[in-house]
Short mmCIF file of C-alpha atoms in Angstrom, two decimals:
data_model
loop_
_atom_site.label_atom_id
_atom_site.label_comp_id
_atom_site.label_asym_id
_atom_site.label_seq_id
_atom_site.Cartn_x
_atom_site.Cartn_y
_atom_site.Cartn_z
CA UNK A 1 73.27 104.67 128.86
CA UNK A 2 75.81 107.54 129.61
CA UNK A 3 78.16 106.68 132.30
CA UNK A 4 79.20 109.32 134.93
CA UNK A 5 82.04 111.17 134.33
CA UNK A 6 83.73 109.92 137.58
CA UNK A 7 83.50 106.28 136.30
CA UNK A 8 87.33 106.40 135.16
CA UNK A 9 87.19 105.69 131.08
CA UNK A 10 83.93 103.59 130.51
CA UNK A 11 83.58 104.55 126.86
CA UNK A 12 80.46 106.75 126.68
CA UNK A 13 77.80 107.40 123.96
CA UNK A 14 78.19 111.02 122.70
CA UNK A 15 74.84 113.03 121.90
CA UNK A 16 73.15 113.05 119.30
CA UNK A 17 72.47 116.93 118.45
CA UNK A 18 70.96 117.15 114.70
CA UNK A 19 73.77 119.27 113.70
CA UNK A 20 77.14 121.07 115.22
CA UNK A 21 76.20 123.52 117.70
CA UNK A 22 72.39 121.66 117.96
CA UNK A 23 71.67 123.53 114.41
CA UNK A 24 69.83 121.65 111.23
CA UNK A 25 73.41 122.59 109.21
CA UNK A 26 73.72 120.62 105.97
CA UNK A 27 75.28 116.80 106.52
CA UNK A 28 78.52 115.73 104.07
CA UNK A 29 77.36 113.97 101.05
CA UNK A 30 79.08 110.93 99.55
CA UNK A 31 80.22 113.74 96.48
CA UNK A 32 81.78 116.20 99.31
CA UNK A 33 83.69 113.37 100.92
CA UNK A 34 85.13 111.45 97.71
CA UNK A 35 88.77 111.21 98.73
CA UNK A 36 89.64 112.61 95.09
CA UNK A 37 88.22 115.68 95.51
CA UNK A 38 89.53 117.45 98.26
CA UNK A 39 87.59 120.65 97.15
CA UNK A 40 84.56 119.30 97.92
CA UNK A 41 85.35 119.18 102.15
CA UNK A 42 82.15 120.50 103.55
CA UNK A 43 83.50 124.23 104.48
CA UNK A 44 80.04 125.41 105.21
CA UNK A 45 79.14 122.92 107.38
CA UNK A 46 79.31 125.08 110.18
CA UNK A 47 80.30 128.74 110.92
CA UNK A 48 83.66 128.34 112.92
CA UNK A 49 84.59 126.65 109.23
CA UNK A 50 83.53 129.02 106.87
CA UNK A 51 85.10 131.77 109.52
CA UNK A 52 88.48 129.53 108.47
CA UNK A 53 88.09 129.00 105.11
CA UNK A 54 87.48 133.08 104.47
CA UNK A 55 90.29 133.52 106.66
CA UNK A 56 92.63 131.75 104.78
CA UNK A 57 91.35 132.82 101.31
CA UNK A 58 92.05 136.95 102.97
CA UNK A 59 95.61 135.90 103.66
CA UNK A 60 96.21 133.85 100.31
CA UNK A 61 96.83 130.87 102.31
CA UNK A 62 95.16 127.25 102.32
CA UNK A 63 92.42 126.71 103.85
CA UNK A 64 93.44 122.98 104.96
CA UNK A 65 96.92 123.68 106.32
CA UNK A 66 95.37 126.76 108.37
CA UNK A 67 92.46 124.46 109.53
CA UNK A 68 95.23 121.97 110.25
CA UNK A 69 96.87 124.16 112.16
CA UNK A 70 93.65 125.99 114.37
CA UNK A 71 92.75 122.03 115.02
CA UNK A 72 96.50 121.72 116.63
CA UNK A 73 96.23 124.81 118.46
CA UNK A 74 93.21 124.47 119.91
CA UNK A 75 93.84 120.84 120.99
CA UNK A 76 97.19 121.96 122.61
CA UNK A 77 95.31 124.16 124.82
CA UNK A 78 93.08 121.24 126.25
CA UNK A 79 94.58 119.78 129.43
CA UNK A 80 96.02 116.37 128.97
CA UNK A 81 93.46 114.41 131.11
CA UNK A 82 90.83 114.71 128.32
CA UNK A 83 91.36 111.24 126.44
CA UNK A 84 89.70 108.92 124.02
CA UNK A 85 88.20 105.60 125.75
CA UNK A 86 90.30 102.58 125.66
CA UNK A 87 88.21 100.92 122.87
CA UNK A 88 91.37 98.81 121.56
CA UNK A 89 94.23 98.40 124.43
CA UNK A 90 94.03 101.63 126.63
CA UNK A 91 93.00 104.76 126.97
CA UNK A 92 94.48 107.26 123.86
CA UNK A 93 95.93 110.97 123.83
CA UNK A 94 94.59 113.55 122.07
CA UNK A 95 97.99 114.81 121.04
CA UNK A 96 97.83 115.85 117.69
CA UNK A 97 100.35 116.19 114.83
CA UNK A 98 100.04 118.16 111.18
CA UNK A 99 102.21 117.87 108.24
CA UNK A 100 101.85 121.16 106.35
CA UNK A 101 103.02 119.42 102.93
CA UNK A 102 104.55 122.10 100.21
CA UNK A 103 107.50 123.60 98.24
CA UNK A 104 109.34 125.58 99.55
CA UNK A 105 107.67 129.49 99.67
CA UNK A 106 103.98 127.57 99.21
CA UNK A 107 102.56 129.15 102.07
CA UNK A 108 102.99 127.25 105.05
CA UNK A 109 104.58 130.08 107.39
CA UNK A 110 101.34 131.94 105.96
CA UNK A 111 99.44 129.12 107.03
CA UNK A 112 100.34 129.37 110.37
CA UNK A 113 100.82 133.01 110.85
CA UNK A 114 97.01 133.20 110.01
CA UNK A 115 95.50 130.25 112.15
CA UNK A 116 98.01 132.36 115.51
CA UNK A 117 95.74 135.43 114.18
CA UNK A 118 92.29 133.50 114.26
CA UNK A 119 92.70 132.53 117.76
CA UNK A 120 94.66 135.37 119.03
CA UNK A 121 92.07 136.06 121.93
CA UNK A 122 92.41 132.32 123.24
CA UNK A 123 95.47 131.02 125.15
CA UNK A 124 96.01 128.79 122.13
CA UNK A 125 96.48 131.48 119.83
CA UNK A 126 98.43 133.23 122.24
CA UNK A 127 100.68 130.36 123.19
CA UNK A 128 104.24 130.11 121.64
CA UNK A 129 105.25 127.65 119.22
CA UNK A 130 108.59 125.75 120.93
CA UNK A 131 111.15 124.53 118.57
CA UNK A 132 112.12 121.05 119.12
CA UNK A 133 115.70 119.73 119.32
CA UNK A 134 116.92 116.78 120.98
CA UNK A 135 114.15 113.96 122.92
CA UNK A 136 115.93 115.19 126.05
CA UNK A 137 114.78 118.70 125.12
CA UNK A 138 111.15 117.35 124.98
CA UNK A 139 111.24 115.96 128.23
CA UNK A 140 112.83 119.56 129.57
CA UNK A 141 109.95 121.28 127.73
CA UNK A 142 107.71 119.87 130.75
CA UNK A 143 109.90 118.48 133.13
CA UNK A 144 112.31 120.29 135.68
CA UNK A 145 114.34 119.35 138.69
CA UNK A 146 114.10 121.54 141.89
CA UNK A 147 116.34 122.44 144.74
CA UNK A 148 115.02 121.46 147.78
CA UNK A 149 114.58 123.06 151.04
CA UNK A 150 114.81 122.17 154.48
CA UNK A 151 110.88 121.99 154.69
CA UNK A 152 110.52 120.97 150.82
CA UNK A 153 112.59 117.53 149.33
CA UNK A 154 113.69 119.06 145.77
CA UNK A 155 113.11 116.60 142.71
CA UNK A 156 111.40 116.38 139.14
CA UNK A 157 108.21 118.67 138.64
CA UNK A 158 105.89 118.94 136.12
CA UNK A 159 106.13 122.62 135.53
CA UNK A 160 103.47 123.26 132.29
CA UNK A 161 101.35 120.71 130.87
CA UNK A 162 100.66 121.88 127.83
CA UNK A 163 102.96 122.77 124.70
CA UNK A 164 102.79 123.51 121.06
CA UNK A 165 105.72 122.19 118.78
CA UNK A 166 106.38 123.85 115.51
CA UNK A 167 109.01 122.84 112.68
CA UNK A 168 109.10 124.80 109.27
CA UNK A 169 110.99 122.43 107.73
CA UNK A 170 111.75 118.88 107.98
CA UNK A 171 115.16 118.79 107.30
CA UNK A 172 115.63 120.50 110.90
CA UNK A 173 113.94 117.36 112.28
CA UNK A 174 115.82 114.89 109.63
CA UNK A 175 119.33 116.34 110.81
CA UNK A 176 118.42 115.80 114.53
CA UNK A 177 116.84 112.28 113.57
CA UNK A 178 118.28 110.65 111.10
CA UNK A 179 121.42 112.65 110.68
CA UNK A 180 122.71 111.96 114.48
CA UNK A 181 123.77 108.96 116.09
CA UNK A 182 122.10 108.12 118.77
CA UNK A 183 119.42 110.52 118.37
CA UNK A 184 116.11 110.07 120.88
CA UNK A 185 113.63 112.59 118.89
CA UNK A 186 112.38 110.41 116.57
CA UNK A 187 111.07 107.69 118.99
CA UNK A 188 110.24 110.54 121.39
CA UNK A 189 107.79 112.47 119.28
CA UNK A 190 106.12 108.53 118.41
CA UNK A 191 105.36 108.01 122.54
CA UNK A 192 104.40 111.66 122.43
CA UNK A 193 101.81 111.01 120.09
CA UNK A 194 100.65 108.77 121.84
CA UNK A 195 100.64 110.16 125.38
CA UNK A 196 103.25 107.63 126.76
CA UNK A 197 105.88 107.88 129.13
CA UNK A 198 108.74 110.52 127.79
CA UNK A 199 112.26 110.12 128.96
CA UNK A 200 115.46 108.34 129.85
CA UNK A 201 117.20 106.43 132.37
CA UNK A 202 121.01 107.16 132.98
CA UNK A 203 123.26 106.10 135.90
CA UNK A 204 122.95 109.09 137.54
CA UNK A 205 119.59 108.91 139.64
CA UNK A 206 119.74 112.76 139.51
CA UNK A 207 119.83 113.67 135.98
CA UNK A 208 116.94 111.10 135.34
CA UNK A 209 113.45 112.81 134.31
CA UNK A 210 110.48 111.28 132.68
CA UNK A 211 106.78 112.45 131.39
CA UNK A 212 104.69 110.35 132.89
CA UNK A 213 101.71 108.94 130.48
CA UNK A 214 98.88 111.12 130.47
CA UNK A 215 100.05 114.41 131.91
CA UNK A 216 100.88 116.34 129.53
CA UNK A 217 99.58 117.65 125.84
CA UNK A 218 101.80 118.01 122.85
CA UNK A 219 100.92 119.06 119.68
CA UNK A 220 103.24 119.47 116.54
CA UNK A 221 102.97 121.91 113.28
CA UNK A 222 105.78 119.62 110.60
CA UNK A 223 106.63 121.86 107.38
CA UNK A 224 107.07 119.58 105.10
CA UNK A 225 108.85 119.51 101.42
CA UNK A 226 107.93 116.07 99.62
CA UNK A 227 110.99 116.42 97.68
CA UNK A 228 113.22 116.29 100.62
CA UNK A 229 110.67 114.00 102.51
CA UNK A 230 112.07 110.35 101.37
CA UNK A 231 113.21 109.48 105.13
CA UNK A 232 109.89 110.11 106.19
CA UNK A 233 108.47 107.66 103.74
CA UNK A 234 111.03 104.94 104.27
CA UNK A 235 112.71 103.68 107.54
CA UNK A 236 110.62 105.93 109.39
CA UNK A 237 107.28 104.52 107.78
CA UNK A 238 107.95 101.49 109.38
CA UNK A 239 108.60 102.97 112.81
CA UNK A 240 105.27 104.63 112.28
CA UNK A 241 105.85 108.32 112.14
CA UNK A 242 104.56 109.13 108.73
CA UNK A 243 101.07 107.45 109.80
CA UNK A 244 100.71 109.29 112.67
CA UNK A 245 100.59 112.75 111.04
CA UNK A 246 97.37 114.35 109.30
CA UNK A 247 98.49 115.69 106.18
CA UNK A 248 97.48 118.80 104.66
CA UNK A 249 98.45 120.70 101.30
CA UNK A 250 99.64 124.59 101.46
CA UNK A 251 98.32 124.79 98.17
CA UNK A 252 94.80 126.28 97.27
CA UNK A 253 93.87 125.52 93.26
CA UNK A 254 90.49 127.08 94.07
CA UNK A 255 91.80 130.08 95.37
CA UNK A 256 89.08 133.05 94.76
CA UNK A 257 90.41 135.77 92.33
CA UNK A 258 88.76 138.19 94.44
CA UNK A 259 90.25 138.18 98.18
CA UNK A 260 87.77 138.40 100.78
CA UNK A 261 88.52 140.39 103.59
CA UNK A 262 89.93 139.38 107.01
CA UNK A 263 86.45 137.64 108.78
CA UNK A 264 87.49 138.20 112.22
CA UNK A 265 88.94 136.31 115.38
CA UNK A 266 87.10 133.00 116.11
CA UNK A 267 85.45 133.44 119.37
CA UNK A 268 86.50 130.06 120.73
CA UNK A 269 87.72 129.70 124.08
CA UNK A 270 88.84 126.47 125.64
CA UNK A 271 86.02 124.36 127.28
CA UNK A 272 86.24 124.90 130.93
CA UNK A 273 85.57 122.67 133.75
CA UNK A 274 85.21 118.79 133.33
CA UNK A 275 85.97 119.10 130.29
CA UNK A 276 90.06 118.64 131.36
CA UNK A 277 88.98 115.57 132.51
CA UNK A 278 88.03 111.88 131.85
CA UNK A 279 86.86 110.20 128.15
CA UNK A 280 85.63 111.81 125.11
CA UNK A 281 82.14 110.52 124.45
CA UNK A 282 81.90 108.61 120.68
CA UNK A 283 78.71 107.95 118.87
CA UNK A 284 78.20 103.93 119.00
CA UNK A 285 78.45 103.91 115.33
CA UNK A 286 81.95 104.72 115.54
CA UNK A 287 83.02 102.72 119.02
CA UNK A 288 81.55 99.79 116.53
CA UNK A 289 83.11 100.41 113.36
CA UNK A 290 86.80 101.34 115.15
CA UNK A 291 85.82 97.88 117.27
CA UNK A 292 85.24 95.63 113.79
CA UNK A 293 88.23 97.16 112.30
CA UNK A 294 90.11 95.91 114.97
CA UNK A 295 88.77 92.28 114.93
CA UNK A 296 89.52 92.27 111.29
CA UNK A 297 93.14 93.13 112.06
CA UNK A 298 93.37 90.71 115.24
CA UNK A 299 91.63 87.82 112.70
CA UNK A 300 94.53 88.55 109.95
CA UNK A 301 91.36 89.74 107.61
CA UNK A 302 92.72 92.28 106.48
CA UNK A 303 96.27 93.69 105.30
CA UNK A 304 96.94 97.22 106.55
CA UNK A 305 99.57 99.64 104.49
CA UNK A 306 102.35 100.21 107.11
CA UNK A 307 101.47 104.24 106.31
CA UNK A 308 97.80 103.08 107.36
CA UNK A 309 98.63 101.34 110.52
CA UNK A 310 97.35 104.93 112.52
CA UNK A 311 94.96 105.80 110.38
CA UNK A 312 91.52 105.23 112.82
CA UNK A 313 93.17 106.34 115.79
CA UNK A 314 94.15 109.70 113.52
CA UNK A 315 90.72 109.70 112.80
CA UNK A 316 89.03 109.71 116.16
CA UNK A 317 92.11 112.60 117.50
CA UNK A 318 90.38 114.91 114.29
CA UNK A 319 87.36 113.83 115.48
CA UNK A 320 87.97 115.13 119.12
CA UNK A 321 89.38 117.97 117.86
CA UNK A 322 86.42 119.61 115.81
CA UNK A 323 84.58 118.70 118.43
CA UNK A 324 86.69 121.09 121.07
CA UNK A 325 87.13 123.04 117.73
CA UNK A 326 83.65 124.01 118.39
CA UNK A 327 83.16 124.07 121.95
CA UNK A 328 82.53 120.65 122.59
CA UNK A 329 84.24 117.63 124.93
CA UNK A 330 82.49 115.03 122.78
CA UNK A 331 82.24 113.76 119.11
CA UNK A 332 78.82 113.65 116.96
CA UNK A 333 78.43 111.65 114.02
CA UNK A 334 78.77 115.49 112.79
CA UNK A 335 82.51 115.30 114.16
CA UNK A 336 83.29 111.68 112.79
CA UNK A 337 82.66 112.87 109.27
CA UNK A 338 84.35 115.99 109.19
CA UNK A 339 87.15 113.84 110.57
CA UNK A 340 86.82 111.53 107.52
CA UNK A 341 86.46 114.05 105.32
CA UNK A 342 89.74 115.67 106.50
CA UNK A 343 91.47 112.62 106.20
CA UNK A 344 90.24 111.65 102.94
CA UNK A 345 92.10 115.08 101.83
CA UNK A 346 95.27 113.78 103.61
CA UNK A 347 95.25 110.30 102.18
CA UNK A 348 95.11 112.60 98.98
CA UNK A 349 98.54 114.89 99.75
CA UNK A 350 100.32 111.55 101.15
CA UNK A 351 99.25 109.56 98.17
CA UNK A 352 100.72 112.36 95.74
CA UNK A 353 104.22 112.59 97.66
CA UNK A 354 104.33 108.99 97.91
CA UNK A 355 104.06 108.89 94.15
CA UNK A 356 106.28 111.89 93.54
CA UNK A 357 109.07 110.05 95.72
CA UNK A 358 109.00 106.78 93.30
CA UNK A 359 109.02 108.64 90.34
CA UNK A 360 112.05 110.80 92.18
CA UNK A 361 113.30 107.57 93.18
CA UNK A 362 113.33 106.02 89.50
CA UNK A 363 114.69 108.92 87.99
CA UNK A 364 117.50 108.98 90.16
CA UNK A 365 118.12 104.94 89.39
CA UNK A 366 117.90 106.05 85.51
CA UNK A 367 120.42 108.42 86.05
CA UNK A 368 122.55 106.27 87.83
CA UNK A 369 121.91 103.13 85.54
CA UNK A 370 123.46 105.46 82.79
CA UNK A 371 126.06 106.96 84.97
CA UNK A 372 127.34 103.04 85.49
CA UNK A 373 127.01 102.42 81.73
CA UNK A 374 129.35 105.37 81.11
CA UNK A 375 131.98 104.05 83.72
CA UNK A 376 131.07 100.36 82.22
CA UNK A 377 132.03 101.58 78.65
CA UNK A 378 134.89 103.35 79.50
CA UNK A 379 136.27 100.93 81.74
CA UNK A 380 135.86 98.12 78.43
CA UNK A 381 137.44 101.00 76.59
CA UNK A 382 140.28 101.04 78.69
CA UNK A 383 140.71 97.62 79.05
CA UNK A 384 140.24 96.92 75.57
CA UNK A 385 142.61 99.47 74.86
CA UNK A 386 145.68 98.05 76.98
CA UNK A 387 144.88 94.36 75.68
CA UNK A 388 145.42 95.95 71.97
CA UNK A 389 148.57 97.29 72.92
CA UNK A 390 149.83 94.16 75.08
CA UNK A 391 148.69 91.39 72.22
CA UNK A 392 150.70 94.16 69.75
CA UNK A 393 153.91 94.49 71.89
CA UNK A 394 153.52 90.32 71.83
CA UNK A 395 153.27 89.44 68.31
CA UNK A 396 155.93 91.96 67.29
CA UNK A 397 158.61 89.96 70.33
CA UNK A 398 157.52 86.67 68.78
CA UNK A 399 158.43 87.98 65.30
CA UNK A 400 161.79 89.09 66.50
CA UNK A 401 162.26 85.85 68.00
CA UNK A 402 161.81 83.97 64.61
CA UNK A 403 164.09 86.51 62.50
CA UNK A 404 160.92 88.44 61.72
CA UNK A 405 158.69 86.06 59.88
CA UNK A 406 156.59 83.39 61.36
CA UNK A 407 153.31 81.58 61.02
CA UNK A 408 149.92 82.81 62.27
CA UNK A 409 150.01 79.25 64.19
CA UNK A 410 152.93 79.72 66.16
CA UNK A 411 152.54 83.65 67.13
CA UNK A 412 148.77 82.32 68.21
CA UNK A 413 150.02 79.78 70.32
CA UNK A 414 152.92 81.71 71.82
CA UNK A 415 150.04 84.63 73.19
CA UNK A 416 148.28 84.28 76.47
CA UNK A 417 144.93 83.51 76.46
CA UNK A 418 143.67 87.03 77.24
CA UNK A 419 145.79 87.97 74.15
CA UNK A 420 144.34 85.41 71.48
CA UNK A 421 141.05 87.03 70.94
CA UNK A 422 142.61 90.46 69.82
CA UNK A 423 145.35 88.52 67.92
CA UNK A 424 142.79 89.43 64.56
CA UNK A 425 142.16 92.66 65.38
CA UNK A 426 146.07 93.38 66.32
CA UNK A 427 147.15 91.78 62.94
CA UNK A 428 144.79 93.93 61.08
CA UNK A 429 146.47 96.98 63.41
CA UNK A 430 149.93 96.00 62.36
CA UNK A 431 149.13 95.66 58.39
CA UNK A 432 147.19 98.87 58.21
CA UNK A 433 150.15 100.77 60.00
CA UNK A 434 152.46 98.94 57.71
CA UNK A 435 154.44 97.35 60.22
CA UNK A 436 153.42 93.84 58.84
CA UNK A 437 152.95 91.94 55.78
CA UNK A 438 150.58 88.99 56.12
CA UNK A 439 150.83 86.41 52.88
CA UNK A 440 150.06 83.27 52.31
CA UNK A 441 151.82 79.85 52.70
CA UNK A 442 152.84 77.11 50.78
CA UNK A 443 150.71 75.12 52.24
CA UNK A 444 146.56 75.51 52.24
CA UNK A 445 145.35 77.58 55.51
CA UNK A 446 148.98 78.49 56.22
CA UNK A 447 149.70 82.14 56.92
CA UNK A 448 152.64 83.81 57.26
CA UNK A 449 153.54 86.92 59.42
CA UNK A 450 156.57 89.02 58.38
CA UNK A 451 157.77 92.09 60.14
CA UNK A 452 158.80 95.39 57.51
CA UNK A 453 162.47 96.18 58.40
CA UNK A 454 162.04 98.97 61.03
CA UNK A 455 160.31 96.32 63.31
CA UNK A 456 163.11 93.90 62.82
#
């Protein structure tokens, strides 16, 4: 039964078209969605994809990180009271983030430059990309305080609801979050994600200014280097950033050899109506399978990857957003694969940095292991060096001491203990410089040590 839209967040059954846009088009197969082949992501599922696809291929971009960032776009021009049902806890956000994953020059300005062009008719494509800086900068993205008026009490206002975040690189957003003490951006852009409250309390009533939950969309384009991605991957995995984002490669290794020409603007405009408003509907396939996932978890069933604690609720946010993506408030089964399928390709990228950081990793602990060994066998050289030349500066006092001639005996028991272990090696020094004659005793085992003259 579908509920009425004005029943506030009963989760609702989606319909069940036989295809995106109500058409017969061709469902994923197992093959197309087999998490090691990212290739095989079902581009002509639909138009609007294959209108992406040849638009990335036109500008020598990839067609994931430009899908990635359309998806973001067009998401960010949704108003924030569309939401995903509270199927586990409460109701979700649709705020979306994308890691564009690549060396540096791989194409993810390209990327982006070409998903602006796609939608360039839409507000989304028309909308600029904010920078982000500080969490208190977030807040002032949305938030502002007024004057008042003798008819109007001043205070906070939400002045725009809507923003898209972009950040070429992540060292921008590693020096403002990991670099500064203190820093709030971090921890801001996690309750973003989620759609929670955004702000901070100080002890000035008037400076105060919070997001409430719920009113406002945010959605974030990350540029992202794996090489210089390590924070990402380590404290930071456990606060959960790195799980919230859908990554995408700015690589294309099936790029055509013959560049098709520019397809055309997408002719999407945002949904209008009730569509800013009230739950996503979900096919009950996937309210069931996000429901038993759940009760696995809340059993202790199962043992989650801290990188995979996000994962389903990433899912269902890529869901929603092919869904808008192609004119729609609510998911089909259609949706829910593509969604997989997508993330399939970002388990892929995230699985490859994640290696490429422990290799990184274990290089750099080889090169240090050997670094230490150097300082390690210079530092015995040293020290084996100044013992020589201490035991040496010993025996030769100890010989002076007894007129220049002595037994092995009483120069051994006259040296530290540090010294008595070289005492050998020094002798054998001494003799081969011809400072000292060593000669046997009268008696059996005896042996005597006798300075040359110039020692004397």
């Amino acid at each position: 039964m579908t509920a009425a839209y004005d029943d506030p967040w009963t989760v609702r059954s989606a319909p069940l078209p036989a295809g995106l846009y109500g058409q017969d088009y061709p469902q994923p197969t197992d093959d197309e969605l087999d998490p090691d082949a990212p290739a095989g992501f079902p581009w002509d599922a639909t138009p609007v994809l294959t209108q992406v696809r040849q638009a990335a291929q036109s500008r020598l971009a990839s067609p994931f990180a430009v899908l990635g960032c359309v998806l973001a776009r067009v998401v960010a021009d949704i108003g924030p009271g569309l939401q995903l049902p509270p199927i586990v806890g409460g109701r979700a956000s649709l705020n979306l983030f994308v890691a564009l994953s690549g060396r540096t020059s791989a194409g993810k300005g390209s990327a982006s430059g070409a998903a602006r062009d796609l939608l360039a008719s839409s507000t989304a494509g028309g909308r600029p990309a904010m920078q982000i800086g500080t969490g208190e900068g977030f807040v002032h993205a949305f938030m502002r305080r007024t004057k008042g008026t003798k008819e109007t009490p001043g205070g906070p206002e939400l002045y725009e609801a809507r923003r898209f975040f972009e950040v070429a690189e992540v060292d921008a957003l590693a020096a403002k979050g990991a670099g500064r003490q203190g820093s709030t951006i971090l921890s801001t852009l996690r309750q973003a994600w989620s759609g929670e409250d955004v702000g901070s309390t100080t002890a000035d009533p008037d400076r105060n200014l919070t997001v409430q939950a719920h009113t406002y969309r945010a959605c974030l384009i990350l540029g992202v280097q794996p090489g210089r991605a390590s924070w990402l991957f380590d404290g930071e995995a456990v606060g959960g950033t790195t799980g919230r984002l859908l990554w995408v490669p700015t690589n294309d290794p099936h790029a055509p050899d013959d560049t098709p020409d520019w397809p055309g603007r997408l002719p999407w405009r945002a949904p209008t109506g009730i569509v800013d408003r009230g739950p996503v509907g979900l096919p009950p396939a996937v309210v069931q399978h996000v429901r038993t996932e759940r009760l696995a978890r809340l059993r202790g069933q199962v043992d989650v990857d801290p990188l995979d604690g996000h994962r389903t609720l990433v899912a269902l946010k890529t869901a929603a957003a092919f869904a808008i993506l192609h004119g729609r408030r609510d998911v089909t089964p259609d949706d829910w694969h593509l969604a997989l399928a997508l993330l399939d390709v970002s388990d892929t990228v995230r699985g490859e940095i994640t290696s490429d950081l422990a290799a990184q990793a274990a290089a750099q602990s080889e090169q240090r292991g050997r670094a230490e060994g150097r300082r390690r066998l210079a530092s015995d050289e040293v020290v084996h060096t100044e013992l020589m030349r201490k035991t040496s500066a010993s025996v030769i006092r100890i010989l002076q001491r007894n007129d220049g001639t002595a037994g092995q005996a009483t120069v051994l028991k006259a040296l530290s203990t540090a010294q008595r272990d070289y005492l050998p090696e020094v002798l054998e020094a001494l003799s081969t410089a011809g400072r000292l004659d060593i000669t046997e005793g009268a008696r059996e085992g005896y042996v005597v040590l006798r300075l040359r003259e110039a020692d004397q």
